[in-house]
mmCIF file of C-alpha atoms and ligand atoms in Angstrom:
data_model
loop_
_atom_site.group_PDB
_atom_site.id
_atom_site.type_symbol
_atom_site.label_atom_id
_atom_site.label_comp_id
_atom_site.label_asym_id
_atom_site.label_seq_id
_atom_site.Cartn_x
_atom_site.Cartn_y
_atom_site.Cartn_z
ATOM 1 C CA MET Z 206 26.132 15.468 -18.703
ATOM 2 C CA ASN Z 207 24.909 17.211 -15.647
ATOM 3 C CA LYS Z 208 23.408 20.795 -15.793
ATOM 4 C CA THR Z 209 26.069 23.496 -15.183
ATOM 5 C CA THR Z 210 24.977 25.908 -12.348
ATOM 6 C CA ALA Z 211 26.894 28.967 -11.121
ATOM 7 C CA ALA Z 212 28.449 28.556 -7.754
ATOM 8 C CA ILE Z 213 29.861 30.824 -5.227
ATOM 9 C CA THR Z 214 33.599 29.892 -4.819
ATOM 10 C CA ALA Z 215 35.190 32.741 -2.890
ATOM 11 C CA VAL Z 216 33.888 35.755 -1.057
ATOM 12 C CA HIS Z 217 35.296 39.036 0.553
ATOM 13 C CA GLY Z 218 34.060 42.075 2.032
ATOM 14 C CA VAL Z 219 35.374 45.516 3.056
ATOM 15 C CA VAL Z 220 33.975 48.670 4.906
ATOM 16 C CA PRO Z 221 35.589 51.976 5.543
ATOM 17 C CA GLU Z 222 37.329 52.642 8.830
ATOM 18 C CA LYS Z 223 35.452 55.616 9.881
ATOM 19 C CA LYS Z 224 32.483 55.003 12.165
ATOM 20 C CA LEU Z 225 29.403 57.366 12.446
ATOM 21 C CA THR Z 226 27.535 56.065 15.478
ATOM 22 C CA ASN Z 227 24.380 57.068 16.802
ATOM 23 C CA ALA Z 228 25.850 59.382 19.235
ATOM 24 C CA ASP Z 229 27.359 61.191 16.321
ATOM 25 C CA LEU Z 230 24.044 61.572 14.711
ATOM 26 C CA GLU Z 231 22.369 63.108 18.012
ATOM 27 C CA LYS Z 232 24.555 65.705 17.342
ATOM 28 C CA MET Z 233 23.767 66.420 14.048
ATOM 29 C CA VAL Z 234 20.043 66.051 13.832
ATOM 30 C CA ASP Z 235 16.793 65.674 16.422
ATOM 31 C CA THR Z 236 17.185 62.059 16.996
ATOM 32 C CA ASN Z 237 18.483 59.454 19.714
ATOM 33 C CA ASP Z 238 20.083 56.298 20.230
ATOM 34 C CA GLU Z 239 17.182 54.560 21.807
ATOM 35 C CA TRP Z 240 14.904 55.223 19.045
ATOM 36 C CA ILE Z 241 17.238 54.469 16.343
ATOM 37 C CA LYS Z 242 18.096 51.196 17.961
ATOM 38 C CA SER Z 243 14.609 50.197 18.795
ATOM 39 C CA ARG Z 244 13.041 51.360 15.331
ATOM 40 C CA THR Z 245 15.946 49.893 12.911
ATOM 41 C CA GLY Z 246 18.469 47.794 15.074
ATOM 42 C CA ILE Z 247 21.311 50.028 13.854
ATOM 43 C CA SER Z 248 23.909 51.182 16.634
ATOM 44 C CA GLU Z 249 26.624 52.644 13.967
ATOM 45 C CA ARG Z 250 27.652 52.628 10.484
ATOM 46 C CA ARG Z 251 30.690 53.068 8.497
ATOM 47 C CA ILE Z 252 31.449 56.383 6.122
ATOM 48 C CA VAL Z 253 34.245 56.782 3.753
ATOM 49 C CA SER Z 254 36.708 59.416 4.316
ATOM 50 C CA GLY Z 255 39.835 61.080 2.958
ATOM 51 C CA GLY Z 256 39.105 60.438 -0.823
ATOM 52 C CA GLU Z 257 38.406 57.094 -0.562
ATOM 53 C CA VAL Z 258 36.250 55.992 -3.629
ATOM 54 C CA PHE Z 259 34.188 52.838 -4.624
ATOM 55 C CA SER Z 260 36.660 51.471 -7.272
ATOM 56 C CA ASP Z 261 39.690 51.207 -4.846
ATOM 57 C CA PHE Z 262 37.170 49.266 -2.291
ATOM 58 C CA GLY Z 263 35.955 46.964 -5.527
ATOM 59 C CA ALA Z 264 39.879 46.423 -6.755
ATOM 60 C CA GLU Z 265 40.620 45.209 -3.002
ATOM 61 C CA ILE Z 266 37.926 42.686 -3.277
ATOM 62 C CA VAL Z 267 38.932 41.400 -6.472
ATOM 63 C CA LYS Z 268 42.442 40.986 -5.407
ATOM 64 C CA ASN Z 269 41.369 39.239 -2.250
ATOM 65 C CA ILE Z 270 38.969 37.032 -3.759
ATOM 66 C CA CYS Z 271 41.829 35.991 -6.558
ATOM 67 C CA GLU Z 272 44.372 35.510 -3.574
ATOM 68 C CA LYS Z 273 41.739 33.058 -1.696
ATOM 69 C CA ARG Z 274 41.040 31.156 -4.841
ATOM 70 C CA GLY Z 275 44.695 31.194 -6.006
ATOM 71 C CA ILE Z 276 44.189 32.646 -9.498
ATOM 72 C CA ASP Z 277 45.248 35.605 -11.194
ATOM 73 C CA PRO Z 278 43.099 38.753 -11.877
ATOM 74 C CA LEU Z 279 43.827 38.107 -15.650
ATOM 75 C CA GLU Z 280 41.644 34.869 -15.468
ATOM 76 C CA ILE Z 281 38.604 37.007 -14.495
ATOM 77 C CA ASP Z 282 36.203 36.961 -17.494
ATOM 78 C CA MET Z 283 33.794 39.361 -16.052
ATOM 79 C CA ILE Z 284 33.111 41.991 -13.460
ATOM 80 C CA ILE Z 285 29.649 42.944 -12.435
ATOM 81 C CA VAL Z 286 28.855 45.679 -9.854
ATOM 82 C CA GLY Z 287 25.637 46.449 -8.434
ATOM 83 C CA THR Z 288 25.518 50.091 -7.013
ATOM 84 C CA ILE Z 289 23.724 53.337 -7.543
ATOM 85 C CA THR Z 290 26.585 55.273 -6.272
ATOM 86 C CA GLY Z 291 29.613 54.360 -8.499
ATOM 87 C CA ASP Z 292 32.613 56.374 -9.056
ATOM 88 C CA TYR Z 293 30.985 58.434 -12.100
ATOM 89 C CA LYS Z 294 27.736 58.277 -14.024
ATOM 90 C CA PHE Z 295 29.924 56.768 -16.768
ATOM 91 C CA PRO Z 296 32.250 55.104 -17.415
ATOM 92 C CA SER Z 297 30.861 52.425 -15.143
ATOM 93 C CA THR Z 298 32.711 51.492 -11.937
ATOM 94 C CA SER Z 299 33.262 47.967 -13.246
ATOM 95 C CA ASN Z 300 35.576 49.429 -15.935
ATOM 96 C CA VAL Z 301 37.462 51.264 -13.477
ATOM 97 C CA ILE Z 302 37.672 48.206 -11.193
ATOM 98 C CA CYS Z 303 38.928 46.142 -14.091
ATOM 99 C CA ASP Z 304 41.555 48.493 -14.417
ATOM 100 C CA LYS Z 305 42.643 48.889 -10.933
ATOM 101 C CA SER Z 306 42.729 45.445 -10.049
ATOM 102 C CA GLY Z 307 44.639 44.060 -12.921
ATOM 103 C CA ALA Z 308 41.609 42.145 -14.389
ATOM 104 C CA LYS Z 309 42.756 43.236 -17.852
ATOM 105 C CA ASN Z 310 40.772 40.491 -19.672
ATOM 106 C CA ALA Z 311 37.758 41.019 -18.112
ATOM 107 C CA TRP Z 312 34.683 43.055 -19.138
ATOM 108 C CA GLY Z 313 31.519 44.184 -17.502
ATOM 109 C CA TYR Z 314 29.100 46.652 -16.377
ATOM 110 C CA ASP Z 315 27.115 48.187 -13.357
ATOM 111 C CA VAL Z 316 23.707 47.166 -12.528
ATOM 112 C CA SER Z 317 21.166 49.836 -11.189
ATOM 113 C CA ALA Z 318 18.468 48.367 -8.701
ATOM 114 C CA ALA Z 319 19.168 50.053 -5.422
ATOM 115 C CA CYS Z 320 18.931 47.691 -2.326
ATOM 116 C CA SER Z 321 18.412 44.802 -4.691
ATOM 117 C CA GLY Z 322 21.413 45.626 -6.919
ATOM 118 C CA PHE Z 323 23.735 42.582 -5.499
ATOM 119 C CA LEU Z 324 20.793 40.231 -6.195
ATOM 120 C CA PHE Z 325 19.994 41.607 -9.541
ATOM 121 C CA SER Z 326 23.742 41.368 -10.599
ATOM 122 C CA LEU Z 327 24.316 37.897 -8.903
ATOM 123 C CA THR Z 328 21.416 36.340 -11.246
ATOM 124 C CA THR Z 329 22.921 38.344 -14.194
ATOM 125 C CA GLY Z 330 26.354 36.681 -13.611
ATOM 126 C CA GLN Z 331 24.398 33.306 -12.964
ATOM 127 C CA GLN Z 332 23.314 33.597 -16.904
ATOM 128 C CA PHE Z 333 26.589 34.104 -18.087
ATOM 129 C CA ILE Z 334 27.994 30.867 -16.163
ATOM 130 C CA GLU Z 335 25.221 28.817 -17.033
ATOM 131 C CA THR Z 336 25.410 29.419 -20.785
ATOM 132 C CA GLY Z 337 29.199 28.782 -20.711
ATOM 133 C CA PHE Z 338 29.888 32.327 -22.112
ATOM 134 C CA ALA Z 339 32.210 33.119 -19.123
ATOM 135 C CA LYS Z 340 33.989 31.005 -16.701
ATOM 136 C CA LYS Z 341 34.900 33.256 -13.905
ATOM 137 C CA VAL Z 342 32.606 36.245 -12.850
ATOM 138 C CA ILE Z 343 33.112 38.402 -10.092
ATOM 139 C CA VAL Z 344 30.137 40.011 -8.720
ATOM 140 C CA ILE Z 345 30.464 42.776 -6.376
ATOM 141 C CA GLY Z 346 27.650 44.805 -4.478
ATOM 142 C CA GLY Z 347 28.429 48.201 -2.656
ATOM 143 C CA ASP Z 348 27.391 51.758 -2.063
ATOM 144 C CA ILE Z 349 28.621 55.005 -0.652
ATOM 145 C CA MET Z 350 25.381 55.920 0.458
ATOM 146 C CA SER Z 351 27.195 58.958 2.283
ATOM 147 C CA SER Z 352 27.636 60.444 -1.100
ATOM 148 C CA ILE Z 353 23.754 61.038 -1.550
ATOM 149 C CA ILE Z 354 22.460 61.311 1.997
ATOM 150 C CA ASN Z 355 21.380 64.663 3.710
ATOM 151 C CA TYR Z 356 22.598 64.690 6.905
ATOM 152 C CA LYS Z 357 20.084 67.116 8.085
ATOM 153 C CA ASP Z 358 17.320 64.743 7.344
ATOM 154 C CA ARG Z 359 16.614 62.257 10.218
ATOM 155 C CA ALA Z 360 14.432 60.071 8.322
ATOM 156 C CA THR Z 361 17.116 58.867 6.144
ATOM 157 C CA CYS Z 362 20.610 59.563 7.528
ATOM 158 C CA ILE Z 363 20.157 57.467 10.653
ATOM 159 C CA ILE Z 364 19.813 54.206 8.417
ATOM 160 C CA PHE Z 365 22.319 54.288 5.532
ATOM 161 C CA GLY Z 366 26.003 53.614 5.642
ATOM 162 C CA ASP Z 367 29.099 52.713 3.257
ATOM 163 C CA GLY Z 368 30.044 49.236 2.589
ATOM 164 C CA PHE Z 369 31.150 46.492 -0.301
ATOM 165 C CA GLY Z 370 31.456 43.000 -0.745
ATOM 166 C CA GLY Z 371 31.759 40.553 -3.780
ATOM 167 C CA VAL Z 372 31.814 36.885 -4.895
ATOM 168 C CA LEU Z 373 33.375 34.736 -7.370
ATOM 169 C CA LEU Z 374 30.898 32.859 -9.611
ATOM 170 C CA GLU Z 375 32.179 29.605 -11.423
ATOM 171 C CA PRO Z 376 30.666 26.715 -13.062
ATOM 172 C CA ASN Z 377 29.790 23.542 -11.137
ATOM 173 C CA THR Z 378 28.408 20.475 -12.321
ATOM 174 C CA ASP Z 379 27.640 18.674 -9.085
ATOM 175 C CA GLY Z 380 24.485 20.331 -8.307
ATOM 176 C CA PHE Z 381 25.963 23.025 -6.005
ATOM 177 C CA GLY Z 382 25.471 26.743 -6.538
ATOM 178 C CA ILE Z 383 22.515 28.884 -7.455
ATOM 179 C CA GLN Z 384 19.366 26.602 -7.762
ATOM 180 C CA ASP Z 385 16.625 29.413 -8.440
ATOM 181 C CA ALA Z 386 15.959 33.082 -8.579
ATOM 182 C CA ILE Z 387 12.917 35.180 -8.590
ATOM 183 C CA MET Z 388 13.447 38.970 -9.479
ATOM 184 C CA LYS Z 389 10.682 41.558 -9.560
ATOM 185 C CA VAL Z 390 10.080 45.416 -9.911
ATOM 186 C CA ASP Z 391 7.357 47.764 -9.608
ATOM 187 C CA GLY Z 392 8.289 51.199 -11.143
ATOM 188 C CA ALA Z 393 5.082 52.776 -9.650
ATOM 189 C CA GLY Z 394 7.048 52.624 -6.333
ATOM 190 C CA ARG Z 395 9.588 54.976 -7.584
ATOM 191 C CA GLU Z 396 8.228 58.351 -5.891
ATOM 192 C CA PHE Z 397 8.641 56.666 -2.495
ATOM 193 C CA LEU Z 398 12.226 56.235 -2.799
ATOM 194 C CA ILE Z 399 14.446 58.355 -5.004
ATOM 195 C CA GLN Z 400 16.929 60.587 -5.829
ATOM 196 C CA LYS Z 401 14.953 63.268 -7.761
ATOM 197 C CA VAL Z 402 17.736 65.558 -9.383
ATOM 198 C CA GLY Z 403 20.838 64.591 -11.082
ATOM 199 C CA GLY Z 404 19.309 62.349 -13.725
ATOM 200 C CA SER Z 405 18.412 63.366 -17.376
ATOM 201 C CA ALA Z 406 14.730 63.786 -16.086
ATOM 202 C CA ASN Z 407 15.659 66.534 -13.732
ATOM 203 C CA ILE Z 408 19.350 67.551 -14.514
ATOM 204 C CA LEU Z 409 21.488 69.334 -12.023
ATOM 205 C CA ASN Z 410 21.429 73.041 -12.366
ATOM 206 C CA GLU Z 411 21.991 76.341 -10.571
ATOM 207 C CA ASP Z 412 18.334 76.218 -9.468
ATOM 208 C CA ASN Z 413 18.432 73.110 -7.825
ATOM 209 C CA VAL Z 414 21.996 72.642 -6.817
ATOM 210 C CA ASN Z 415 21.472 73.481 -3.120
ATOM 211 C CA SER Z 416 18.075 71.873 -2.879
ATOM 212 C CA ASP Z 417 17.421 68.616 -0.655
ATOM 213 C CA ASP Z 418 16.088 66.746 -3.940
ATOM 214 C CA ARG Z 419 19.824 66.033 -4.913
ATOM 215 C CA TYR Z 420 19.875 63.801 -1.785
ATOM 216 C CA VAL Z 421 17.857 60.362 -1.187
ATOM 217 C CA TYR Z 422 14.307 60.847 -0.589
ATOM 218 C CA GLN Z 423 12.337 58.094 1.463
ATOM 219 C CA GLU Z 424 8.651 57.920 2.560
ATOM 220 C CA GLY Z 425 9.780 55.515 5.039
ATOM 221 C CA LYS Z 426 6.478 54.245 6.352
ATOM 222 C CA THR Z 427 5.222 53.328 2.729
ATOM 223 C CA VAL Z 428 8.473 51.735 1.952
ATOM 224 C CA PHE Z 429 8.767 49.541 5.212
ATOM 225 C CA LYS Z 430 5.017 48.288 4.307
ATOM 226 C CA HIS Z 431 6.113 47.264 0.716
ATOM 227 C CA ALA Z 432 9.341 45.951 2.167
ATOM 228 C CA VAL Z 433 7.716 43.584 4.666
ATOM 229 C CA LYS Z 434 5.277 42.395 2.406
ATOM 230 C CA ASN Z 435 7.365 41.782 -0.763
ATOM 231 C CA MET Z 436 10.667 40.944 0.833
ATOM 232 C CA ALA Z 437 8.684 38.292 3.256
ATOM 233 C CA GLY Z 438 6.695 37.322 0.228
ATOM 234 C CA VAL Z 439 9.350 36.423 -2.293
ATOM 235 C CA SER Z 440 11.412 34.297 0.319
ATOM 236 C CA ALA Z 441 8.314 32.304 0.926
ATOM 237 C CA ASP Z 442 7.638 32.108 -2.940
ATOM 238 C CA ILE Z 443 10.944 30.722 -3.491
ATOM 239 C CA MET Z 444 10.986 28.112 -0.952
ATOM 240 C CA GLU Z 445 7.589 27.029 -2.015
ATOM 241 C CA ARG Z 446 8.845 26.701 -5.505
ATOM 242 C CA ASN Z 447 11.682 24.610 -4.527
ATOM 243 C CA ASN Z 448 9.716 22.506 -1.737
ATOM 244 C CA LEU Z 449 11.674 23.775 1.125
ATOM 245 C CA THR Z 450 10.400 24.096 4.658
ATOM 246 C CA GLY Z 451 11.771 26.233 7.333
ATOM 247 C CA ASP Z 452 13.824 23.304 8.745
ATOM 248 C CA ASP Z 453 15.313 22.693 5.032
ATOM 249 C CA VAL Z 454 16.601 26.318 4.855
ATOM 250 C CA ASP Z 455 20.331 26.707 6.545
ATOM 251 C CA TRP Z 456 20.691 30.463 6.324
ATOM 252 C CA LEU Z 457 18.575 33.502 5.446
ATOM 253 C CA VAL Z 458 20.911 36.235 4.284
ATOM 254 C CA PRO Z 459 18.572 39.327 4.358
ATOM 255 C CA HIS Z 460 19.279 42.706 2.908
ATOM 256 C CA GLN Z 461 19.731 44.707 6.251
ATOM 257 C CA ALA Z 462 17.282 47.923 6.048
ATOM 258 C CA ASN Z 463 15.706 47.648 9.161
ATOM 259 C CA LEU Z 464 15.748 44.784 11.819
ATOM 260 C CA ARG Z 465 12.097 44.560 11.996
ATOM 261 C CA ILE Z 466 11.684 43.907 8.206
ATOM 262 C CA ILE Z 467 14.339 40.915 8.754
ATOM 263 C CA ASP Z 468 12.350 39.794 11.611
ATOM 264 C CA ALA Z 469 9.042 39.707 9.789
ATOM 265 C CA THR Z 470 10.876 37.865 6.795
ATOM 266 C CA ALA Z 471 12.360 35.176 9.191
ATOM 267 C CA LYS Z 472 9.166 34.611 10.736
ATOM 268 C CA ARG Z 473 7.230 34.240 7.544
ATOM 269 C CA MET Z 474 9.792 31.695 6.674
ATOM 270 C CA GLU Z 475 9.442 29.908 9.785
ATOM 271 C CA LEU Z 476 13.198 30.282 10.694
ATOM 272 C CA SER Z 477 14.733 30.771 13.975
ATOM 273 C CA LYS Z 478 17.068 33.667 14.646
ATOM 274 C CA GLU Z 479 20.167 31.703 14.720
ATOM 275 C CA LYS Z 480 19.780 30.859 11.052
ATOM 276 C CA VAL Z 481 19.673 34.636 9.995
ATOM 277 C CA MET Z 482 22.565 36.704 9.082
ATOM 278 C CA ILE Z 483 22.489 40.111 10.985
ATOM 279 C CA ASN Z 484 25.164 42.584 11.163
ATOM 280 C CA ILE Z 485 22.802 45.794 10.661
ATOM 281 C CA GLU Z 486 23.866 46.974 14.147
ATOM 282 C CA LYS Z 487 27.549 47.439 12.777
ATOM 283 C CA TYR Z 488 26.905 48.723 9.253
ATOM 284 C CA GLY Z 489 23.486 50.010 8.817
ATOM 285 C CA ASN Z 490 21.917 49.831 5.415
ATOM 286 C CA THR Z 491 24.793 49.721 2.681
ATOM 287 C CA THR Z 492 22.104 49.348 0.056
ATOM 288 C CA SER Z 493 23.906 46.693 -2.483
ATOM 289 C CA GLY Z 494 26.550 45.927 0.394
ATOM 290 C CA THR Z 495 24.553 44.424 2.816
ATOM 291 C CA ILE Z 496 24.137 40.831 1.543
ATOM 292 C CA PRO Z 497 27.827 40.300 0.333
ATOM 293 C CA LEU Z 498 29.021 41.738 3.748
ATOM 294 C CA CYS Z 499 27.121 39.434 5.552
ATOM 295 C CA LEU Z 500 28.237 36.410 3.297
ATOM 296 C CA TRP Z 501 31.845 37.453 4.072
ATOM 297 C CA GLU Z 502 31.257 37.837 7.770
ATOM 298 C CA TRP Z 503 29.409 34.142 7.908
ATOM 299 C CA GLU Z 504 31.686 32.324 5.503
ATOM 300 C CA ASP Z 505 33.581 30.410 8.005
ATOM 301 C CA LYS Z 506 30.144 29.158 9.532
ATOM 302 C CA LEU Z 507 28.827 28.143 5.968
ATOM 303 C CA LYS Z 508 29.004 24.585 5.071
ATOM 304 C CA LYS Z 509 29.017 22.689 1.791
ATOM 305 C CA GLY Z 510 25.495 21.867 0.720
ATOM 306 C CA ASP Z 511 23.853 24.347 2.915
ATOM 307 C CA ASN Z 512 20.355 25.808 1.723
ATOM 308 C CA VAL Z 513 20.934 29.489 1.682
ATOM 309 C CA ILE Z 514 18.384 31.985 0.787
ATOM 310 C CA LEU Z 515 19.130 35.677 -0.210
ATOM 311 C CA SER Z 516 16.364 38.157 -0.106
ATOM 312 C CA ALA Z 517 16.240 41.809 -0.485
ATOM 313 C CA PHE Z 518 13.816 44.782 -1.240
ATOM 314 C CA GLY Z 519 14.887 48.261 -2.261
ATOM 315 C CA GLY Z 520 14.237 51.598 -4.153
ATOM 316 C CA GLY Z 521 12.335 51.145 -7.397
ATOM 317 C CA PHE Z 522 10.591 49.076 -6.189
ATOM 318 C CA THR Z 523 12.884 46.248 -6.872
ATOM 319 C CA TRP Z 524 12.867 42.872 -5.004
ATOM 320 C CA GLY Z 525 14.004 39.557 -5.104
ATOM 321 C CA ALA Z 526 15.171 36.028 -3.851
ATOM 322 C CA ILE Z 527 17.746 33.543 -4.853
ATOM 323 C CA TYR Z 528 18.284 30.115 -3.523
ATOM 324 C CA ILE Z 529 21.780 28.747 -3.287
ATOM 325 C CA LYS Z 530 23.230 25.439 -2.267
ATOM 326 C CA TRP Z 531 26.240 26.451 -0.622
ATOM 327 C CA GLY Z 532 29.439 25.074 -2.868
ATOM 328 C CA TYR Z 533 32.421 24.960 -0.642
HETATM 329 O O1 UT7 S 300 16.755 49.509 2.278
HETATM 330 C C1 UT7 S 300 15.769 50.148 1.118
HETATM 331 C C2 UT7 S 300 14.432 50.159 1.687
HETATM 332 N N1 UT7 S 300 14.252 50.965 2.829
HETATM 333 C C3 UT7 S 300 13.574 50.444 3.814
HETATM 334 O O2 UT7 S 300 13.421 49.155 3.657
HETATM 335 C C4 UT7 S 300 13.324 51.487 4.982
HETATM 336 C C5 UT7 S 300 11.924 51.178 5.170
HETATM 337 N N2 UT7 S 300 11.679 52.110 6.188
HETATM 338 C C6 UT7 S 300 12.041 52.099 7.704
HETATM 339 O O3 UT7 S 300 12.808 51.614 8.050
HETATM 340 C C7 UT7 S 300 11.258 52.804 8.784
HETATM 341 O O4 UT7 S 300 10.127 53.614 7.944
HETATM 342 C C8 UT7 S 300 12.283 54.007 9.223
HETATM 343 C C9 UT7 S 300 13.293 53.284 9.953
HETATM 344 C C10 UT7 S 300 12.556 55.075 8.230
HETATM 345 C C11 UT7 S 300 11.359 55.094 10.279
HETATM 346 O O5 UT7 S 300 10.614 54.182 11.040
HETATM 347 P P1 UT7 S 300 9.069 54.242 11.350
HETATM 348 O O6 UT7 S 300 8.934 53.431 12.415
HETATM 349 O O7 UT7 S 300 8.417 54.136 10.264
HETATM 350 O O8 UT7 S 300 8.800 55.631 11.990
HETATM 351 P P2 UT7 S 300 7.890 56.885 11.193
HETATM 352 O O9 UT7 S 300 8.338 57.732 9.852
HETATM 353 O O10 UT7 S 300 6.454 56.398 11.321
HETATM 354 O O11 UT7 S 300 7.929 57.861 12.592
HETATM 355 C C12 UT7 S 300 7.435 57.750 13.786
HETATM 356 C C13 UT7 S 300 7.723 58.575 14.716
HETATM 357 C C14 UT7 S 300 7.297 60.134 14.130
HETATM 358 O O12 UT7 S 300 6.845 60.826 15.241
HETATM 359 P P3 UT7 S 300 5.298 60.929 15.808
HETATM 360 O O13 UT7 S 300 4.683 61.703 14.601
HETATM 361 O O14 UT7 S 300 4.886 59.657 16.052
HETATM 362 O O15 UT7 S 300 5.374 61.857 16.721
HETATM 363 C C15 UT7 S 300 8.643 60.742 13.680
HETATM 364 O O16 UT7 S 300 8.516 61.972 13.478
HETATM 365 O O17 UT7 S 300 9.267 58.956 14.779
HETATM 366 C C16 UT7 S 300 9.606 60.071 14.721
HETATM 367 N N3 UT7 S 300 10.923 60.026 13.774
HETATM 368 C C17 UT7 S 300 11.967 60.110 14.735
HETATM 369 N N4 UT7 S 300 12.244 60.117 16.023
HETATM 370 C C18 UT7 S 300 13.633 59.995 16.446
HETATM 371 C C19 UT7 S 300 11.261 59.630 12.507
HETATM 372 N N5 UT7 S 300 12.500 59.694 12.511
HETATM 373 C C20 UT7 S 300 12.722 59.806 13.733
HETATM 374 C C21 UT7 S 300 14.447 59.706 13.906
HETATM 375 N N6 UT7 S 300 14.663 60.218 15.326
HETATM 376 N N7 UT7 S 300 15.524 59.431 13.314
#
C-alpha cells in the first residue's frame, strides 16, 4: 500500500474590514509612506475593531472550509491553531473555535511559535494524519497583532497587522500533500523579538502595567539579518534534500515580514518573481496569518501536482520550510 501523506484539500482566509494605512501611521508616529514602502513593501494593514475576536474569525474559517469541502463540522477530528494572540491565555483558542464552529467532535490546542506558528502547526497536523490518528485536521494560523503592538513605537507598529487563514488536512495515498518539513528553533534569539511582560517570568502587575514592556519589542536590524540567513537557508536546504531546482519549484509561499527578506529568499532559491506569493502590501505582517492568507488568495492559481515551498522565520527565534505537492 502507498504511504499515507497529509494533503491540503481546502483553504480559507479572512481579514478584518478596518484598514490602517501608511497615511494613518504618519499621524501617529514619526514616519512616512515612502520610508515604510521602500524598507518593508507595506502600504496598509487590517486591524480588528468593534469587539472582533480571534475565535470568531477562526469559526468562520472552519465553517467556510467545511462548506467548500461539503462536510459537516462534526466530521472534523482536530483543530490546531498557531497564534501568539489567542482569545485568552487559557483556554486555548482552538477550544473556543471548536465550540463556536460546531466542531463538537474535535479536540485541539494552540501552538506558540510566533511567525512560524502556521508552519509548526501544519507539520503537527501532518503527524496526526500520517499516523492515521486523525482523518480531518483543520490547521489555522492567525494573529491580532494590534492587541500587543505599541502604536507609539515606529519600529514595530508600521510592520504588523491582523489576519487569519486555515487549511484542511486529509490523508492522501496518491503521493500528493506534504512531502517534507524542516523546523528549527534557537532560543538564544528570544531577546531580540519578545513580549517581555505578561508571562510567568514577568507577571503583569501595578509596576509594569503601563510600561512599554507589555508590547512587542523588536531589534529590527538583528532580526532582519537572522531572517534573511535562516529563511533563505532553510528554503534552499529543503530544495536540496528533495533534489529540487528553481525550475522545479512552482510556488514559494513566504512569511510576509519584509519584502526585502522575501526577495532574498527567492533569489537564494533561484526563483523568478512570478512564482512568489506576495500580499504584504495589503496586509503587512500578520505573524501566523501570512502563509494561509497567501494560499487563500492564490488558491485559484494553484494546480494539482504543483511543487510548493512554504517558508517562515520569526520570534523565538523559530523558522522552517515545508515542501508540498499540491493536491487539488
Ligand atoms: O516577522 C517576524 C520577524 N520580523 C522580521 O522579520 C522583521 C525584520 N526587520 C525588519 O524588517 C527591519 O529591520 C525594519 C523594517 C523593522 C526596520 O528596517 P531597517 O532597514 O532595519 O531600519 P533601521 O532600524 O536600521 O533604521 C534605519 C533608519 C534609522 O535612521 P538613521 O539612524 O539611519 O538616521 C531609523 O531611525 O530608519 C529610521 N527608522 C524609521 N524612519 C521612518 C526606523 N523606523 C522608521 C520608521 N519610519 N518607521
